[in-house]
Amino acid sequence: MSARFLLKKLVQLVPVLFAVSALSFLLLNLLPGDPTVAIHGPTATQESRTRLRHELDLDKPLPARYATWLGHSVTGDLGKSYVSNQPTTEALKQRLPVSLELLLLSQLLALAVAIPLAILAALRPNRLLDRVSTGSAFGLLAIPNFMLGVLLIYLFAVRLHLFPATGYTRFTENPAENLRSLVLPAVTLGAAELAVYLRLLRTDLIATLQEDFITMAKAKGLPTWRILLRHALRPSTFSLVTVAGLNLGRLIGGAFVVEYLFALPGIGALTVESIFKRDYIVVQGTVLLVAVAYVLANFCVDLFYGFLDPRVRHARA
Amino acid sequence: MTEPLLDVIGLSTSFPTERGLVRAVDGVSLGIERGQTLGIVGESGSGKTVLSRSIMGLLPASARREGQVLFEGQDLAALSARDLRDIWGAEIAMVFQDPMTSLNPVVRIGRQITESLRHHLRLDKETAKEDAVALLKSVGIPEPRRRFDEYPHQLSGGMRQRVTIAIALACGPKLLLADEPTTALDVTVQAQILDLLEAKRRERHMAMILVTHDLGVVAGRTDEILVMYAGRVVERAPTYTLFTDMKMPYTESLMASIPRIEQPSHTRLRAIGGRPPDLAAPPVGCRFAPRCPYVRPKCTVEEPPLLPAPTPGHVYRCWYPVGT
Amino acid sequence: MPEPEAAAVSAVAPLPAAVPELGDGPARRLGLLFWLSAGWLALIVLAAVLARWIPGLPSPTETGVGPARQAPTAQHLLGTDSLGRDMLARTIYGARVSLVVGFTSITAGLLVGGALGVLAGYYRGRFEAVVMGAMDVLLAFPALVLALALVSFLGPRLGTVSLAIAILSVAPIARVIRANTLTFAQREFVLAARTLGAKNRRIIVSELLPNVLPAALSFALVAVAVAIVAEGALAFLGLSVPAPQPTWGSMINEGRTLLQQAPHISFVPSGAMFLTVLALNFAGDSLRARFDAREGRL
């Protein structure tokens, strides 16, 4: 992969990051509703509110505020919560591991089920296993995640008492409990991803299996499993990997419904709570983090894709 | 007379389609001995590719095969999939038409050779690599060690086909099936590849079946030629006999359509009028009758059997062969 | 944005993939399942529109029409909730919100995003780069968080919810429509129209739109399903149309604490939403398969 290619991509990245940060800032600062009222309550005096406005720089012009905010953000200072006075970066640091763990578990689950199923389905397309799994995937996609979460809680927590309905234990405290508390949320989150991965990989595999080089591999007398794993799976996984990578970026803050439902102290839950409390600063910080994470994930996936597929790699070199 | 390496008896392959059962190969018999080259010639749709795949057994699940394929006395058609896989690559190998699609684009070339070696011959990694590099060299690829680590798209078309030949030869098969090995290549490269195949065959004392639509390819490079039309063998003869004493009008038409360098410029190329028959509903009588310049009433009523010609080893399928 | 984006888009939004999806095979005709889906959708739309005139249907907001938390009986076909309100009535009135939000937001999104997509796909060049760049930036945002923020700050009402979802749908719709337009804009009949001296506007309206529209329509159905789910999520968090108007999402939320005693309170609206989303997905997919198949035969 050439340095020039890398540079070009980096250069494209910067304006996007700028635009994203500007949008985060603008969005929340242009909305109606006076934060001072939200913080001090409706009985606050004019005086105290004016003082607060000055403290929070709300009386300065917009571009100046954006510049200050951006400057602080880059150095890691995302302001302090209006409500709890806790530095946003602190809160994010605390909550990031929770979200990441949930995210990783859900993707692992999804892949662990999707890959073998897709292989089996592609081996015998349009037979029973294939039809059943494709149909189920289709059905799974139709279930909104909050609905699935409620259903899983009902079945496994309320009825069967297998897993806790809500709550979270840190990994460092009790690894077993930690995993137990994450099973239902991970399944909820992973279900939709599972469906997407399954459909994608199955179709890709079926197309690959019809290629001439598969017939050639057969003619060499190689065993089926080897042909599948070594020859068929490899080209088919490219799109899978890119989608999985993009999902990682998307889901860092996007799992908030699941976090809310299962009372997990993650970034998504923080975002939701802050929105309810009109805690602008924190919301700005989390939106910025999530958006930047997504853009960076996109960027990495793009680079990685060029690295994975040797045809692309050499074309760009 | 040595026992034939390959003895195909009454091989038929059909595929169920929307139009009905298509008999792509209909009652074909042939034999080849070690060290010989057999050419199979025919238009597209004559069944020649299906024939080569049927001999190997490399057919889709929906295909139905009848007849016997005796390889060293063993009937391949009766073997289980696992036993067949032991034979594929090790005893019988195949070279495909288009090297761009028959090589896996995301697997290195070296790997595509060594996996055969390691699977069939149980070689360890280092030995397999050395063997593969030697193979690449012997098929005429310069800098074989560097090429070992490269991907197919980094080589030219002719080189890629050399690689597929190397892959086919890796485990020392006794029979090589080359299915239109030069059709996808530049004309300048075609002769090189054919010469390479010939050299390898001689060197390893292999039997080779060369499938092509081009009579020019088989002339002078084969011991015996089989002409196919609409799934049937319509003429079989030792090469020299075929070219000098052909009996089947179809063969004559094929011969006439080859452009010759001695002809004056602007000579019109002769094509055979009409199209091959629909194999789901073959015509009554001789299958070539609708297009034959010498057709007579008997031809459209009764299909001729394979009749022997004066020269030994020459059979043809015609009521009124050339010269009568 | 990079090609992997295309893979992601075509995995999630089934259009205009080069990869055959659920409908491959004998998908030339619209199958039984399509008509079943269409039937369910028609039923639900009719029920929602004619709710006031359905004989014997109690008011969805009137409490105590029956004993609280009762499972389905002959009198209350879908049971009652924790305040003794009739579930069937609430489900039907809840459908109103979902359907209105779903269809209006996507229609608005189609108008804006579709226009942007067609123009970007046709004119290419810098215009396309700017528009698609803007779409990429919009897509980088966690969608539902944006919707949450918008609705929360603007006040939860039918209008604001629809607006928020509409705004969010513009970027993905523009992307897909542009990709679709690209495949047609490069075809020869467009080139032919150009050489005949046709004005750009005419080409877009008479040549491109008739081709892009059918595929866009099937994609729109799936998009409506996504919008309904989005509204459901917002309602679940308490940020859609406020009480006493019933919405499917809020009903599911209400039933969350009563799963032990009266699971039907959550499951009835869940079932309704699931069936509607499934039906929309299926109808959209079948239509797309049918149009793609026709494409292939060209």
Short mmCIF file of N, CA and C in Angstrom, two decimals, chain C residues 57 70 93 122 129 141 191 204 211 218:
data_model
loop_
_atom_site.label_atom_id
_atom_site.label_comp_id
_atom_site.label_asym_id
_atom_site.label_seq_id
_atom_site.Cartn_x
_atom_site.Cartn_y
_atom_site.Cartn_z
N LEU C 57 -66.20 -0.79 19.18
CA LEU C 57 -64.82 -0.58 19.63
C LEU C 57 -64.81 0.52 20.70
N GLN C 70 -56.37 -7.89 32.11
CA GLN C 70 -57.03 -9.15 31.80
C GLN C 70 -56.56 -9.68 30.46
N TYR C 93 -55.50 2.38 17.43
CA TYR C 93 -55.17 3.80 17.45
C TYR C 93 -53.66 4.02 17.45
N TYR C 122 -26.95 12.03 -11.82
CA TYR C 122 -27.00 12.43 -13.21
C TYR C 122 -25.90 13.42 -13.55
N ALA C 129 -19.92 15.29 -5.72
CA ALA C 129 -18.94 15.14 -4.64
C ALA C 129 -19.39 15.90 -3.40
N PHE C 141 -23.39 10.37 11.84
CA PHE C 141 -23.99 10.62 13.14
C PHE C 141 -24.82 9.47 13.63
N LEU C 191 -27.71 8.27 -23.20
CA LEU C 191 -26.77 8.85 -24.15
C LEU C 191 -27.50 9.21 -25.44
N ILE C 204 -34.05 13.70 -17.34
CA ILE C 204 -34.26 13.23 -15.97
C ILE C 204 -35.70 12.80 -15.78
N ASN C 211 -37.42 4.79 -14.69
CA ASN C 211 -36.64 3.60 -14.38
C ASN C 211 -36.27 3.54 -12.92
N SER C 218 -39.92 0.20 -4.05
CA SER C 218 -39.77 -1.00 -3.23
C SER C 218 -38.83 -0.72 -2.08
#
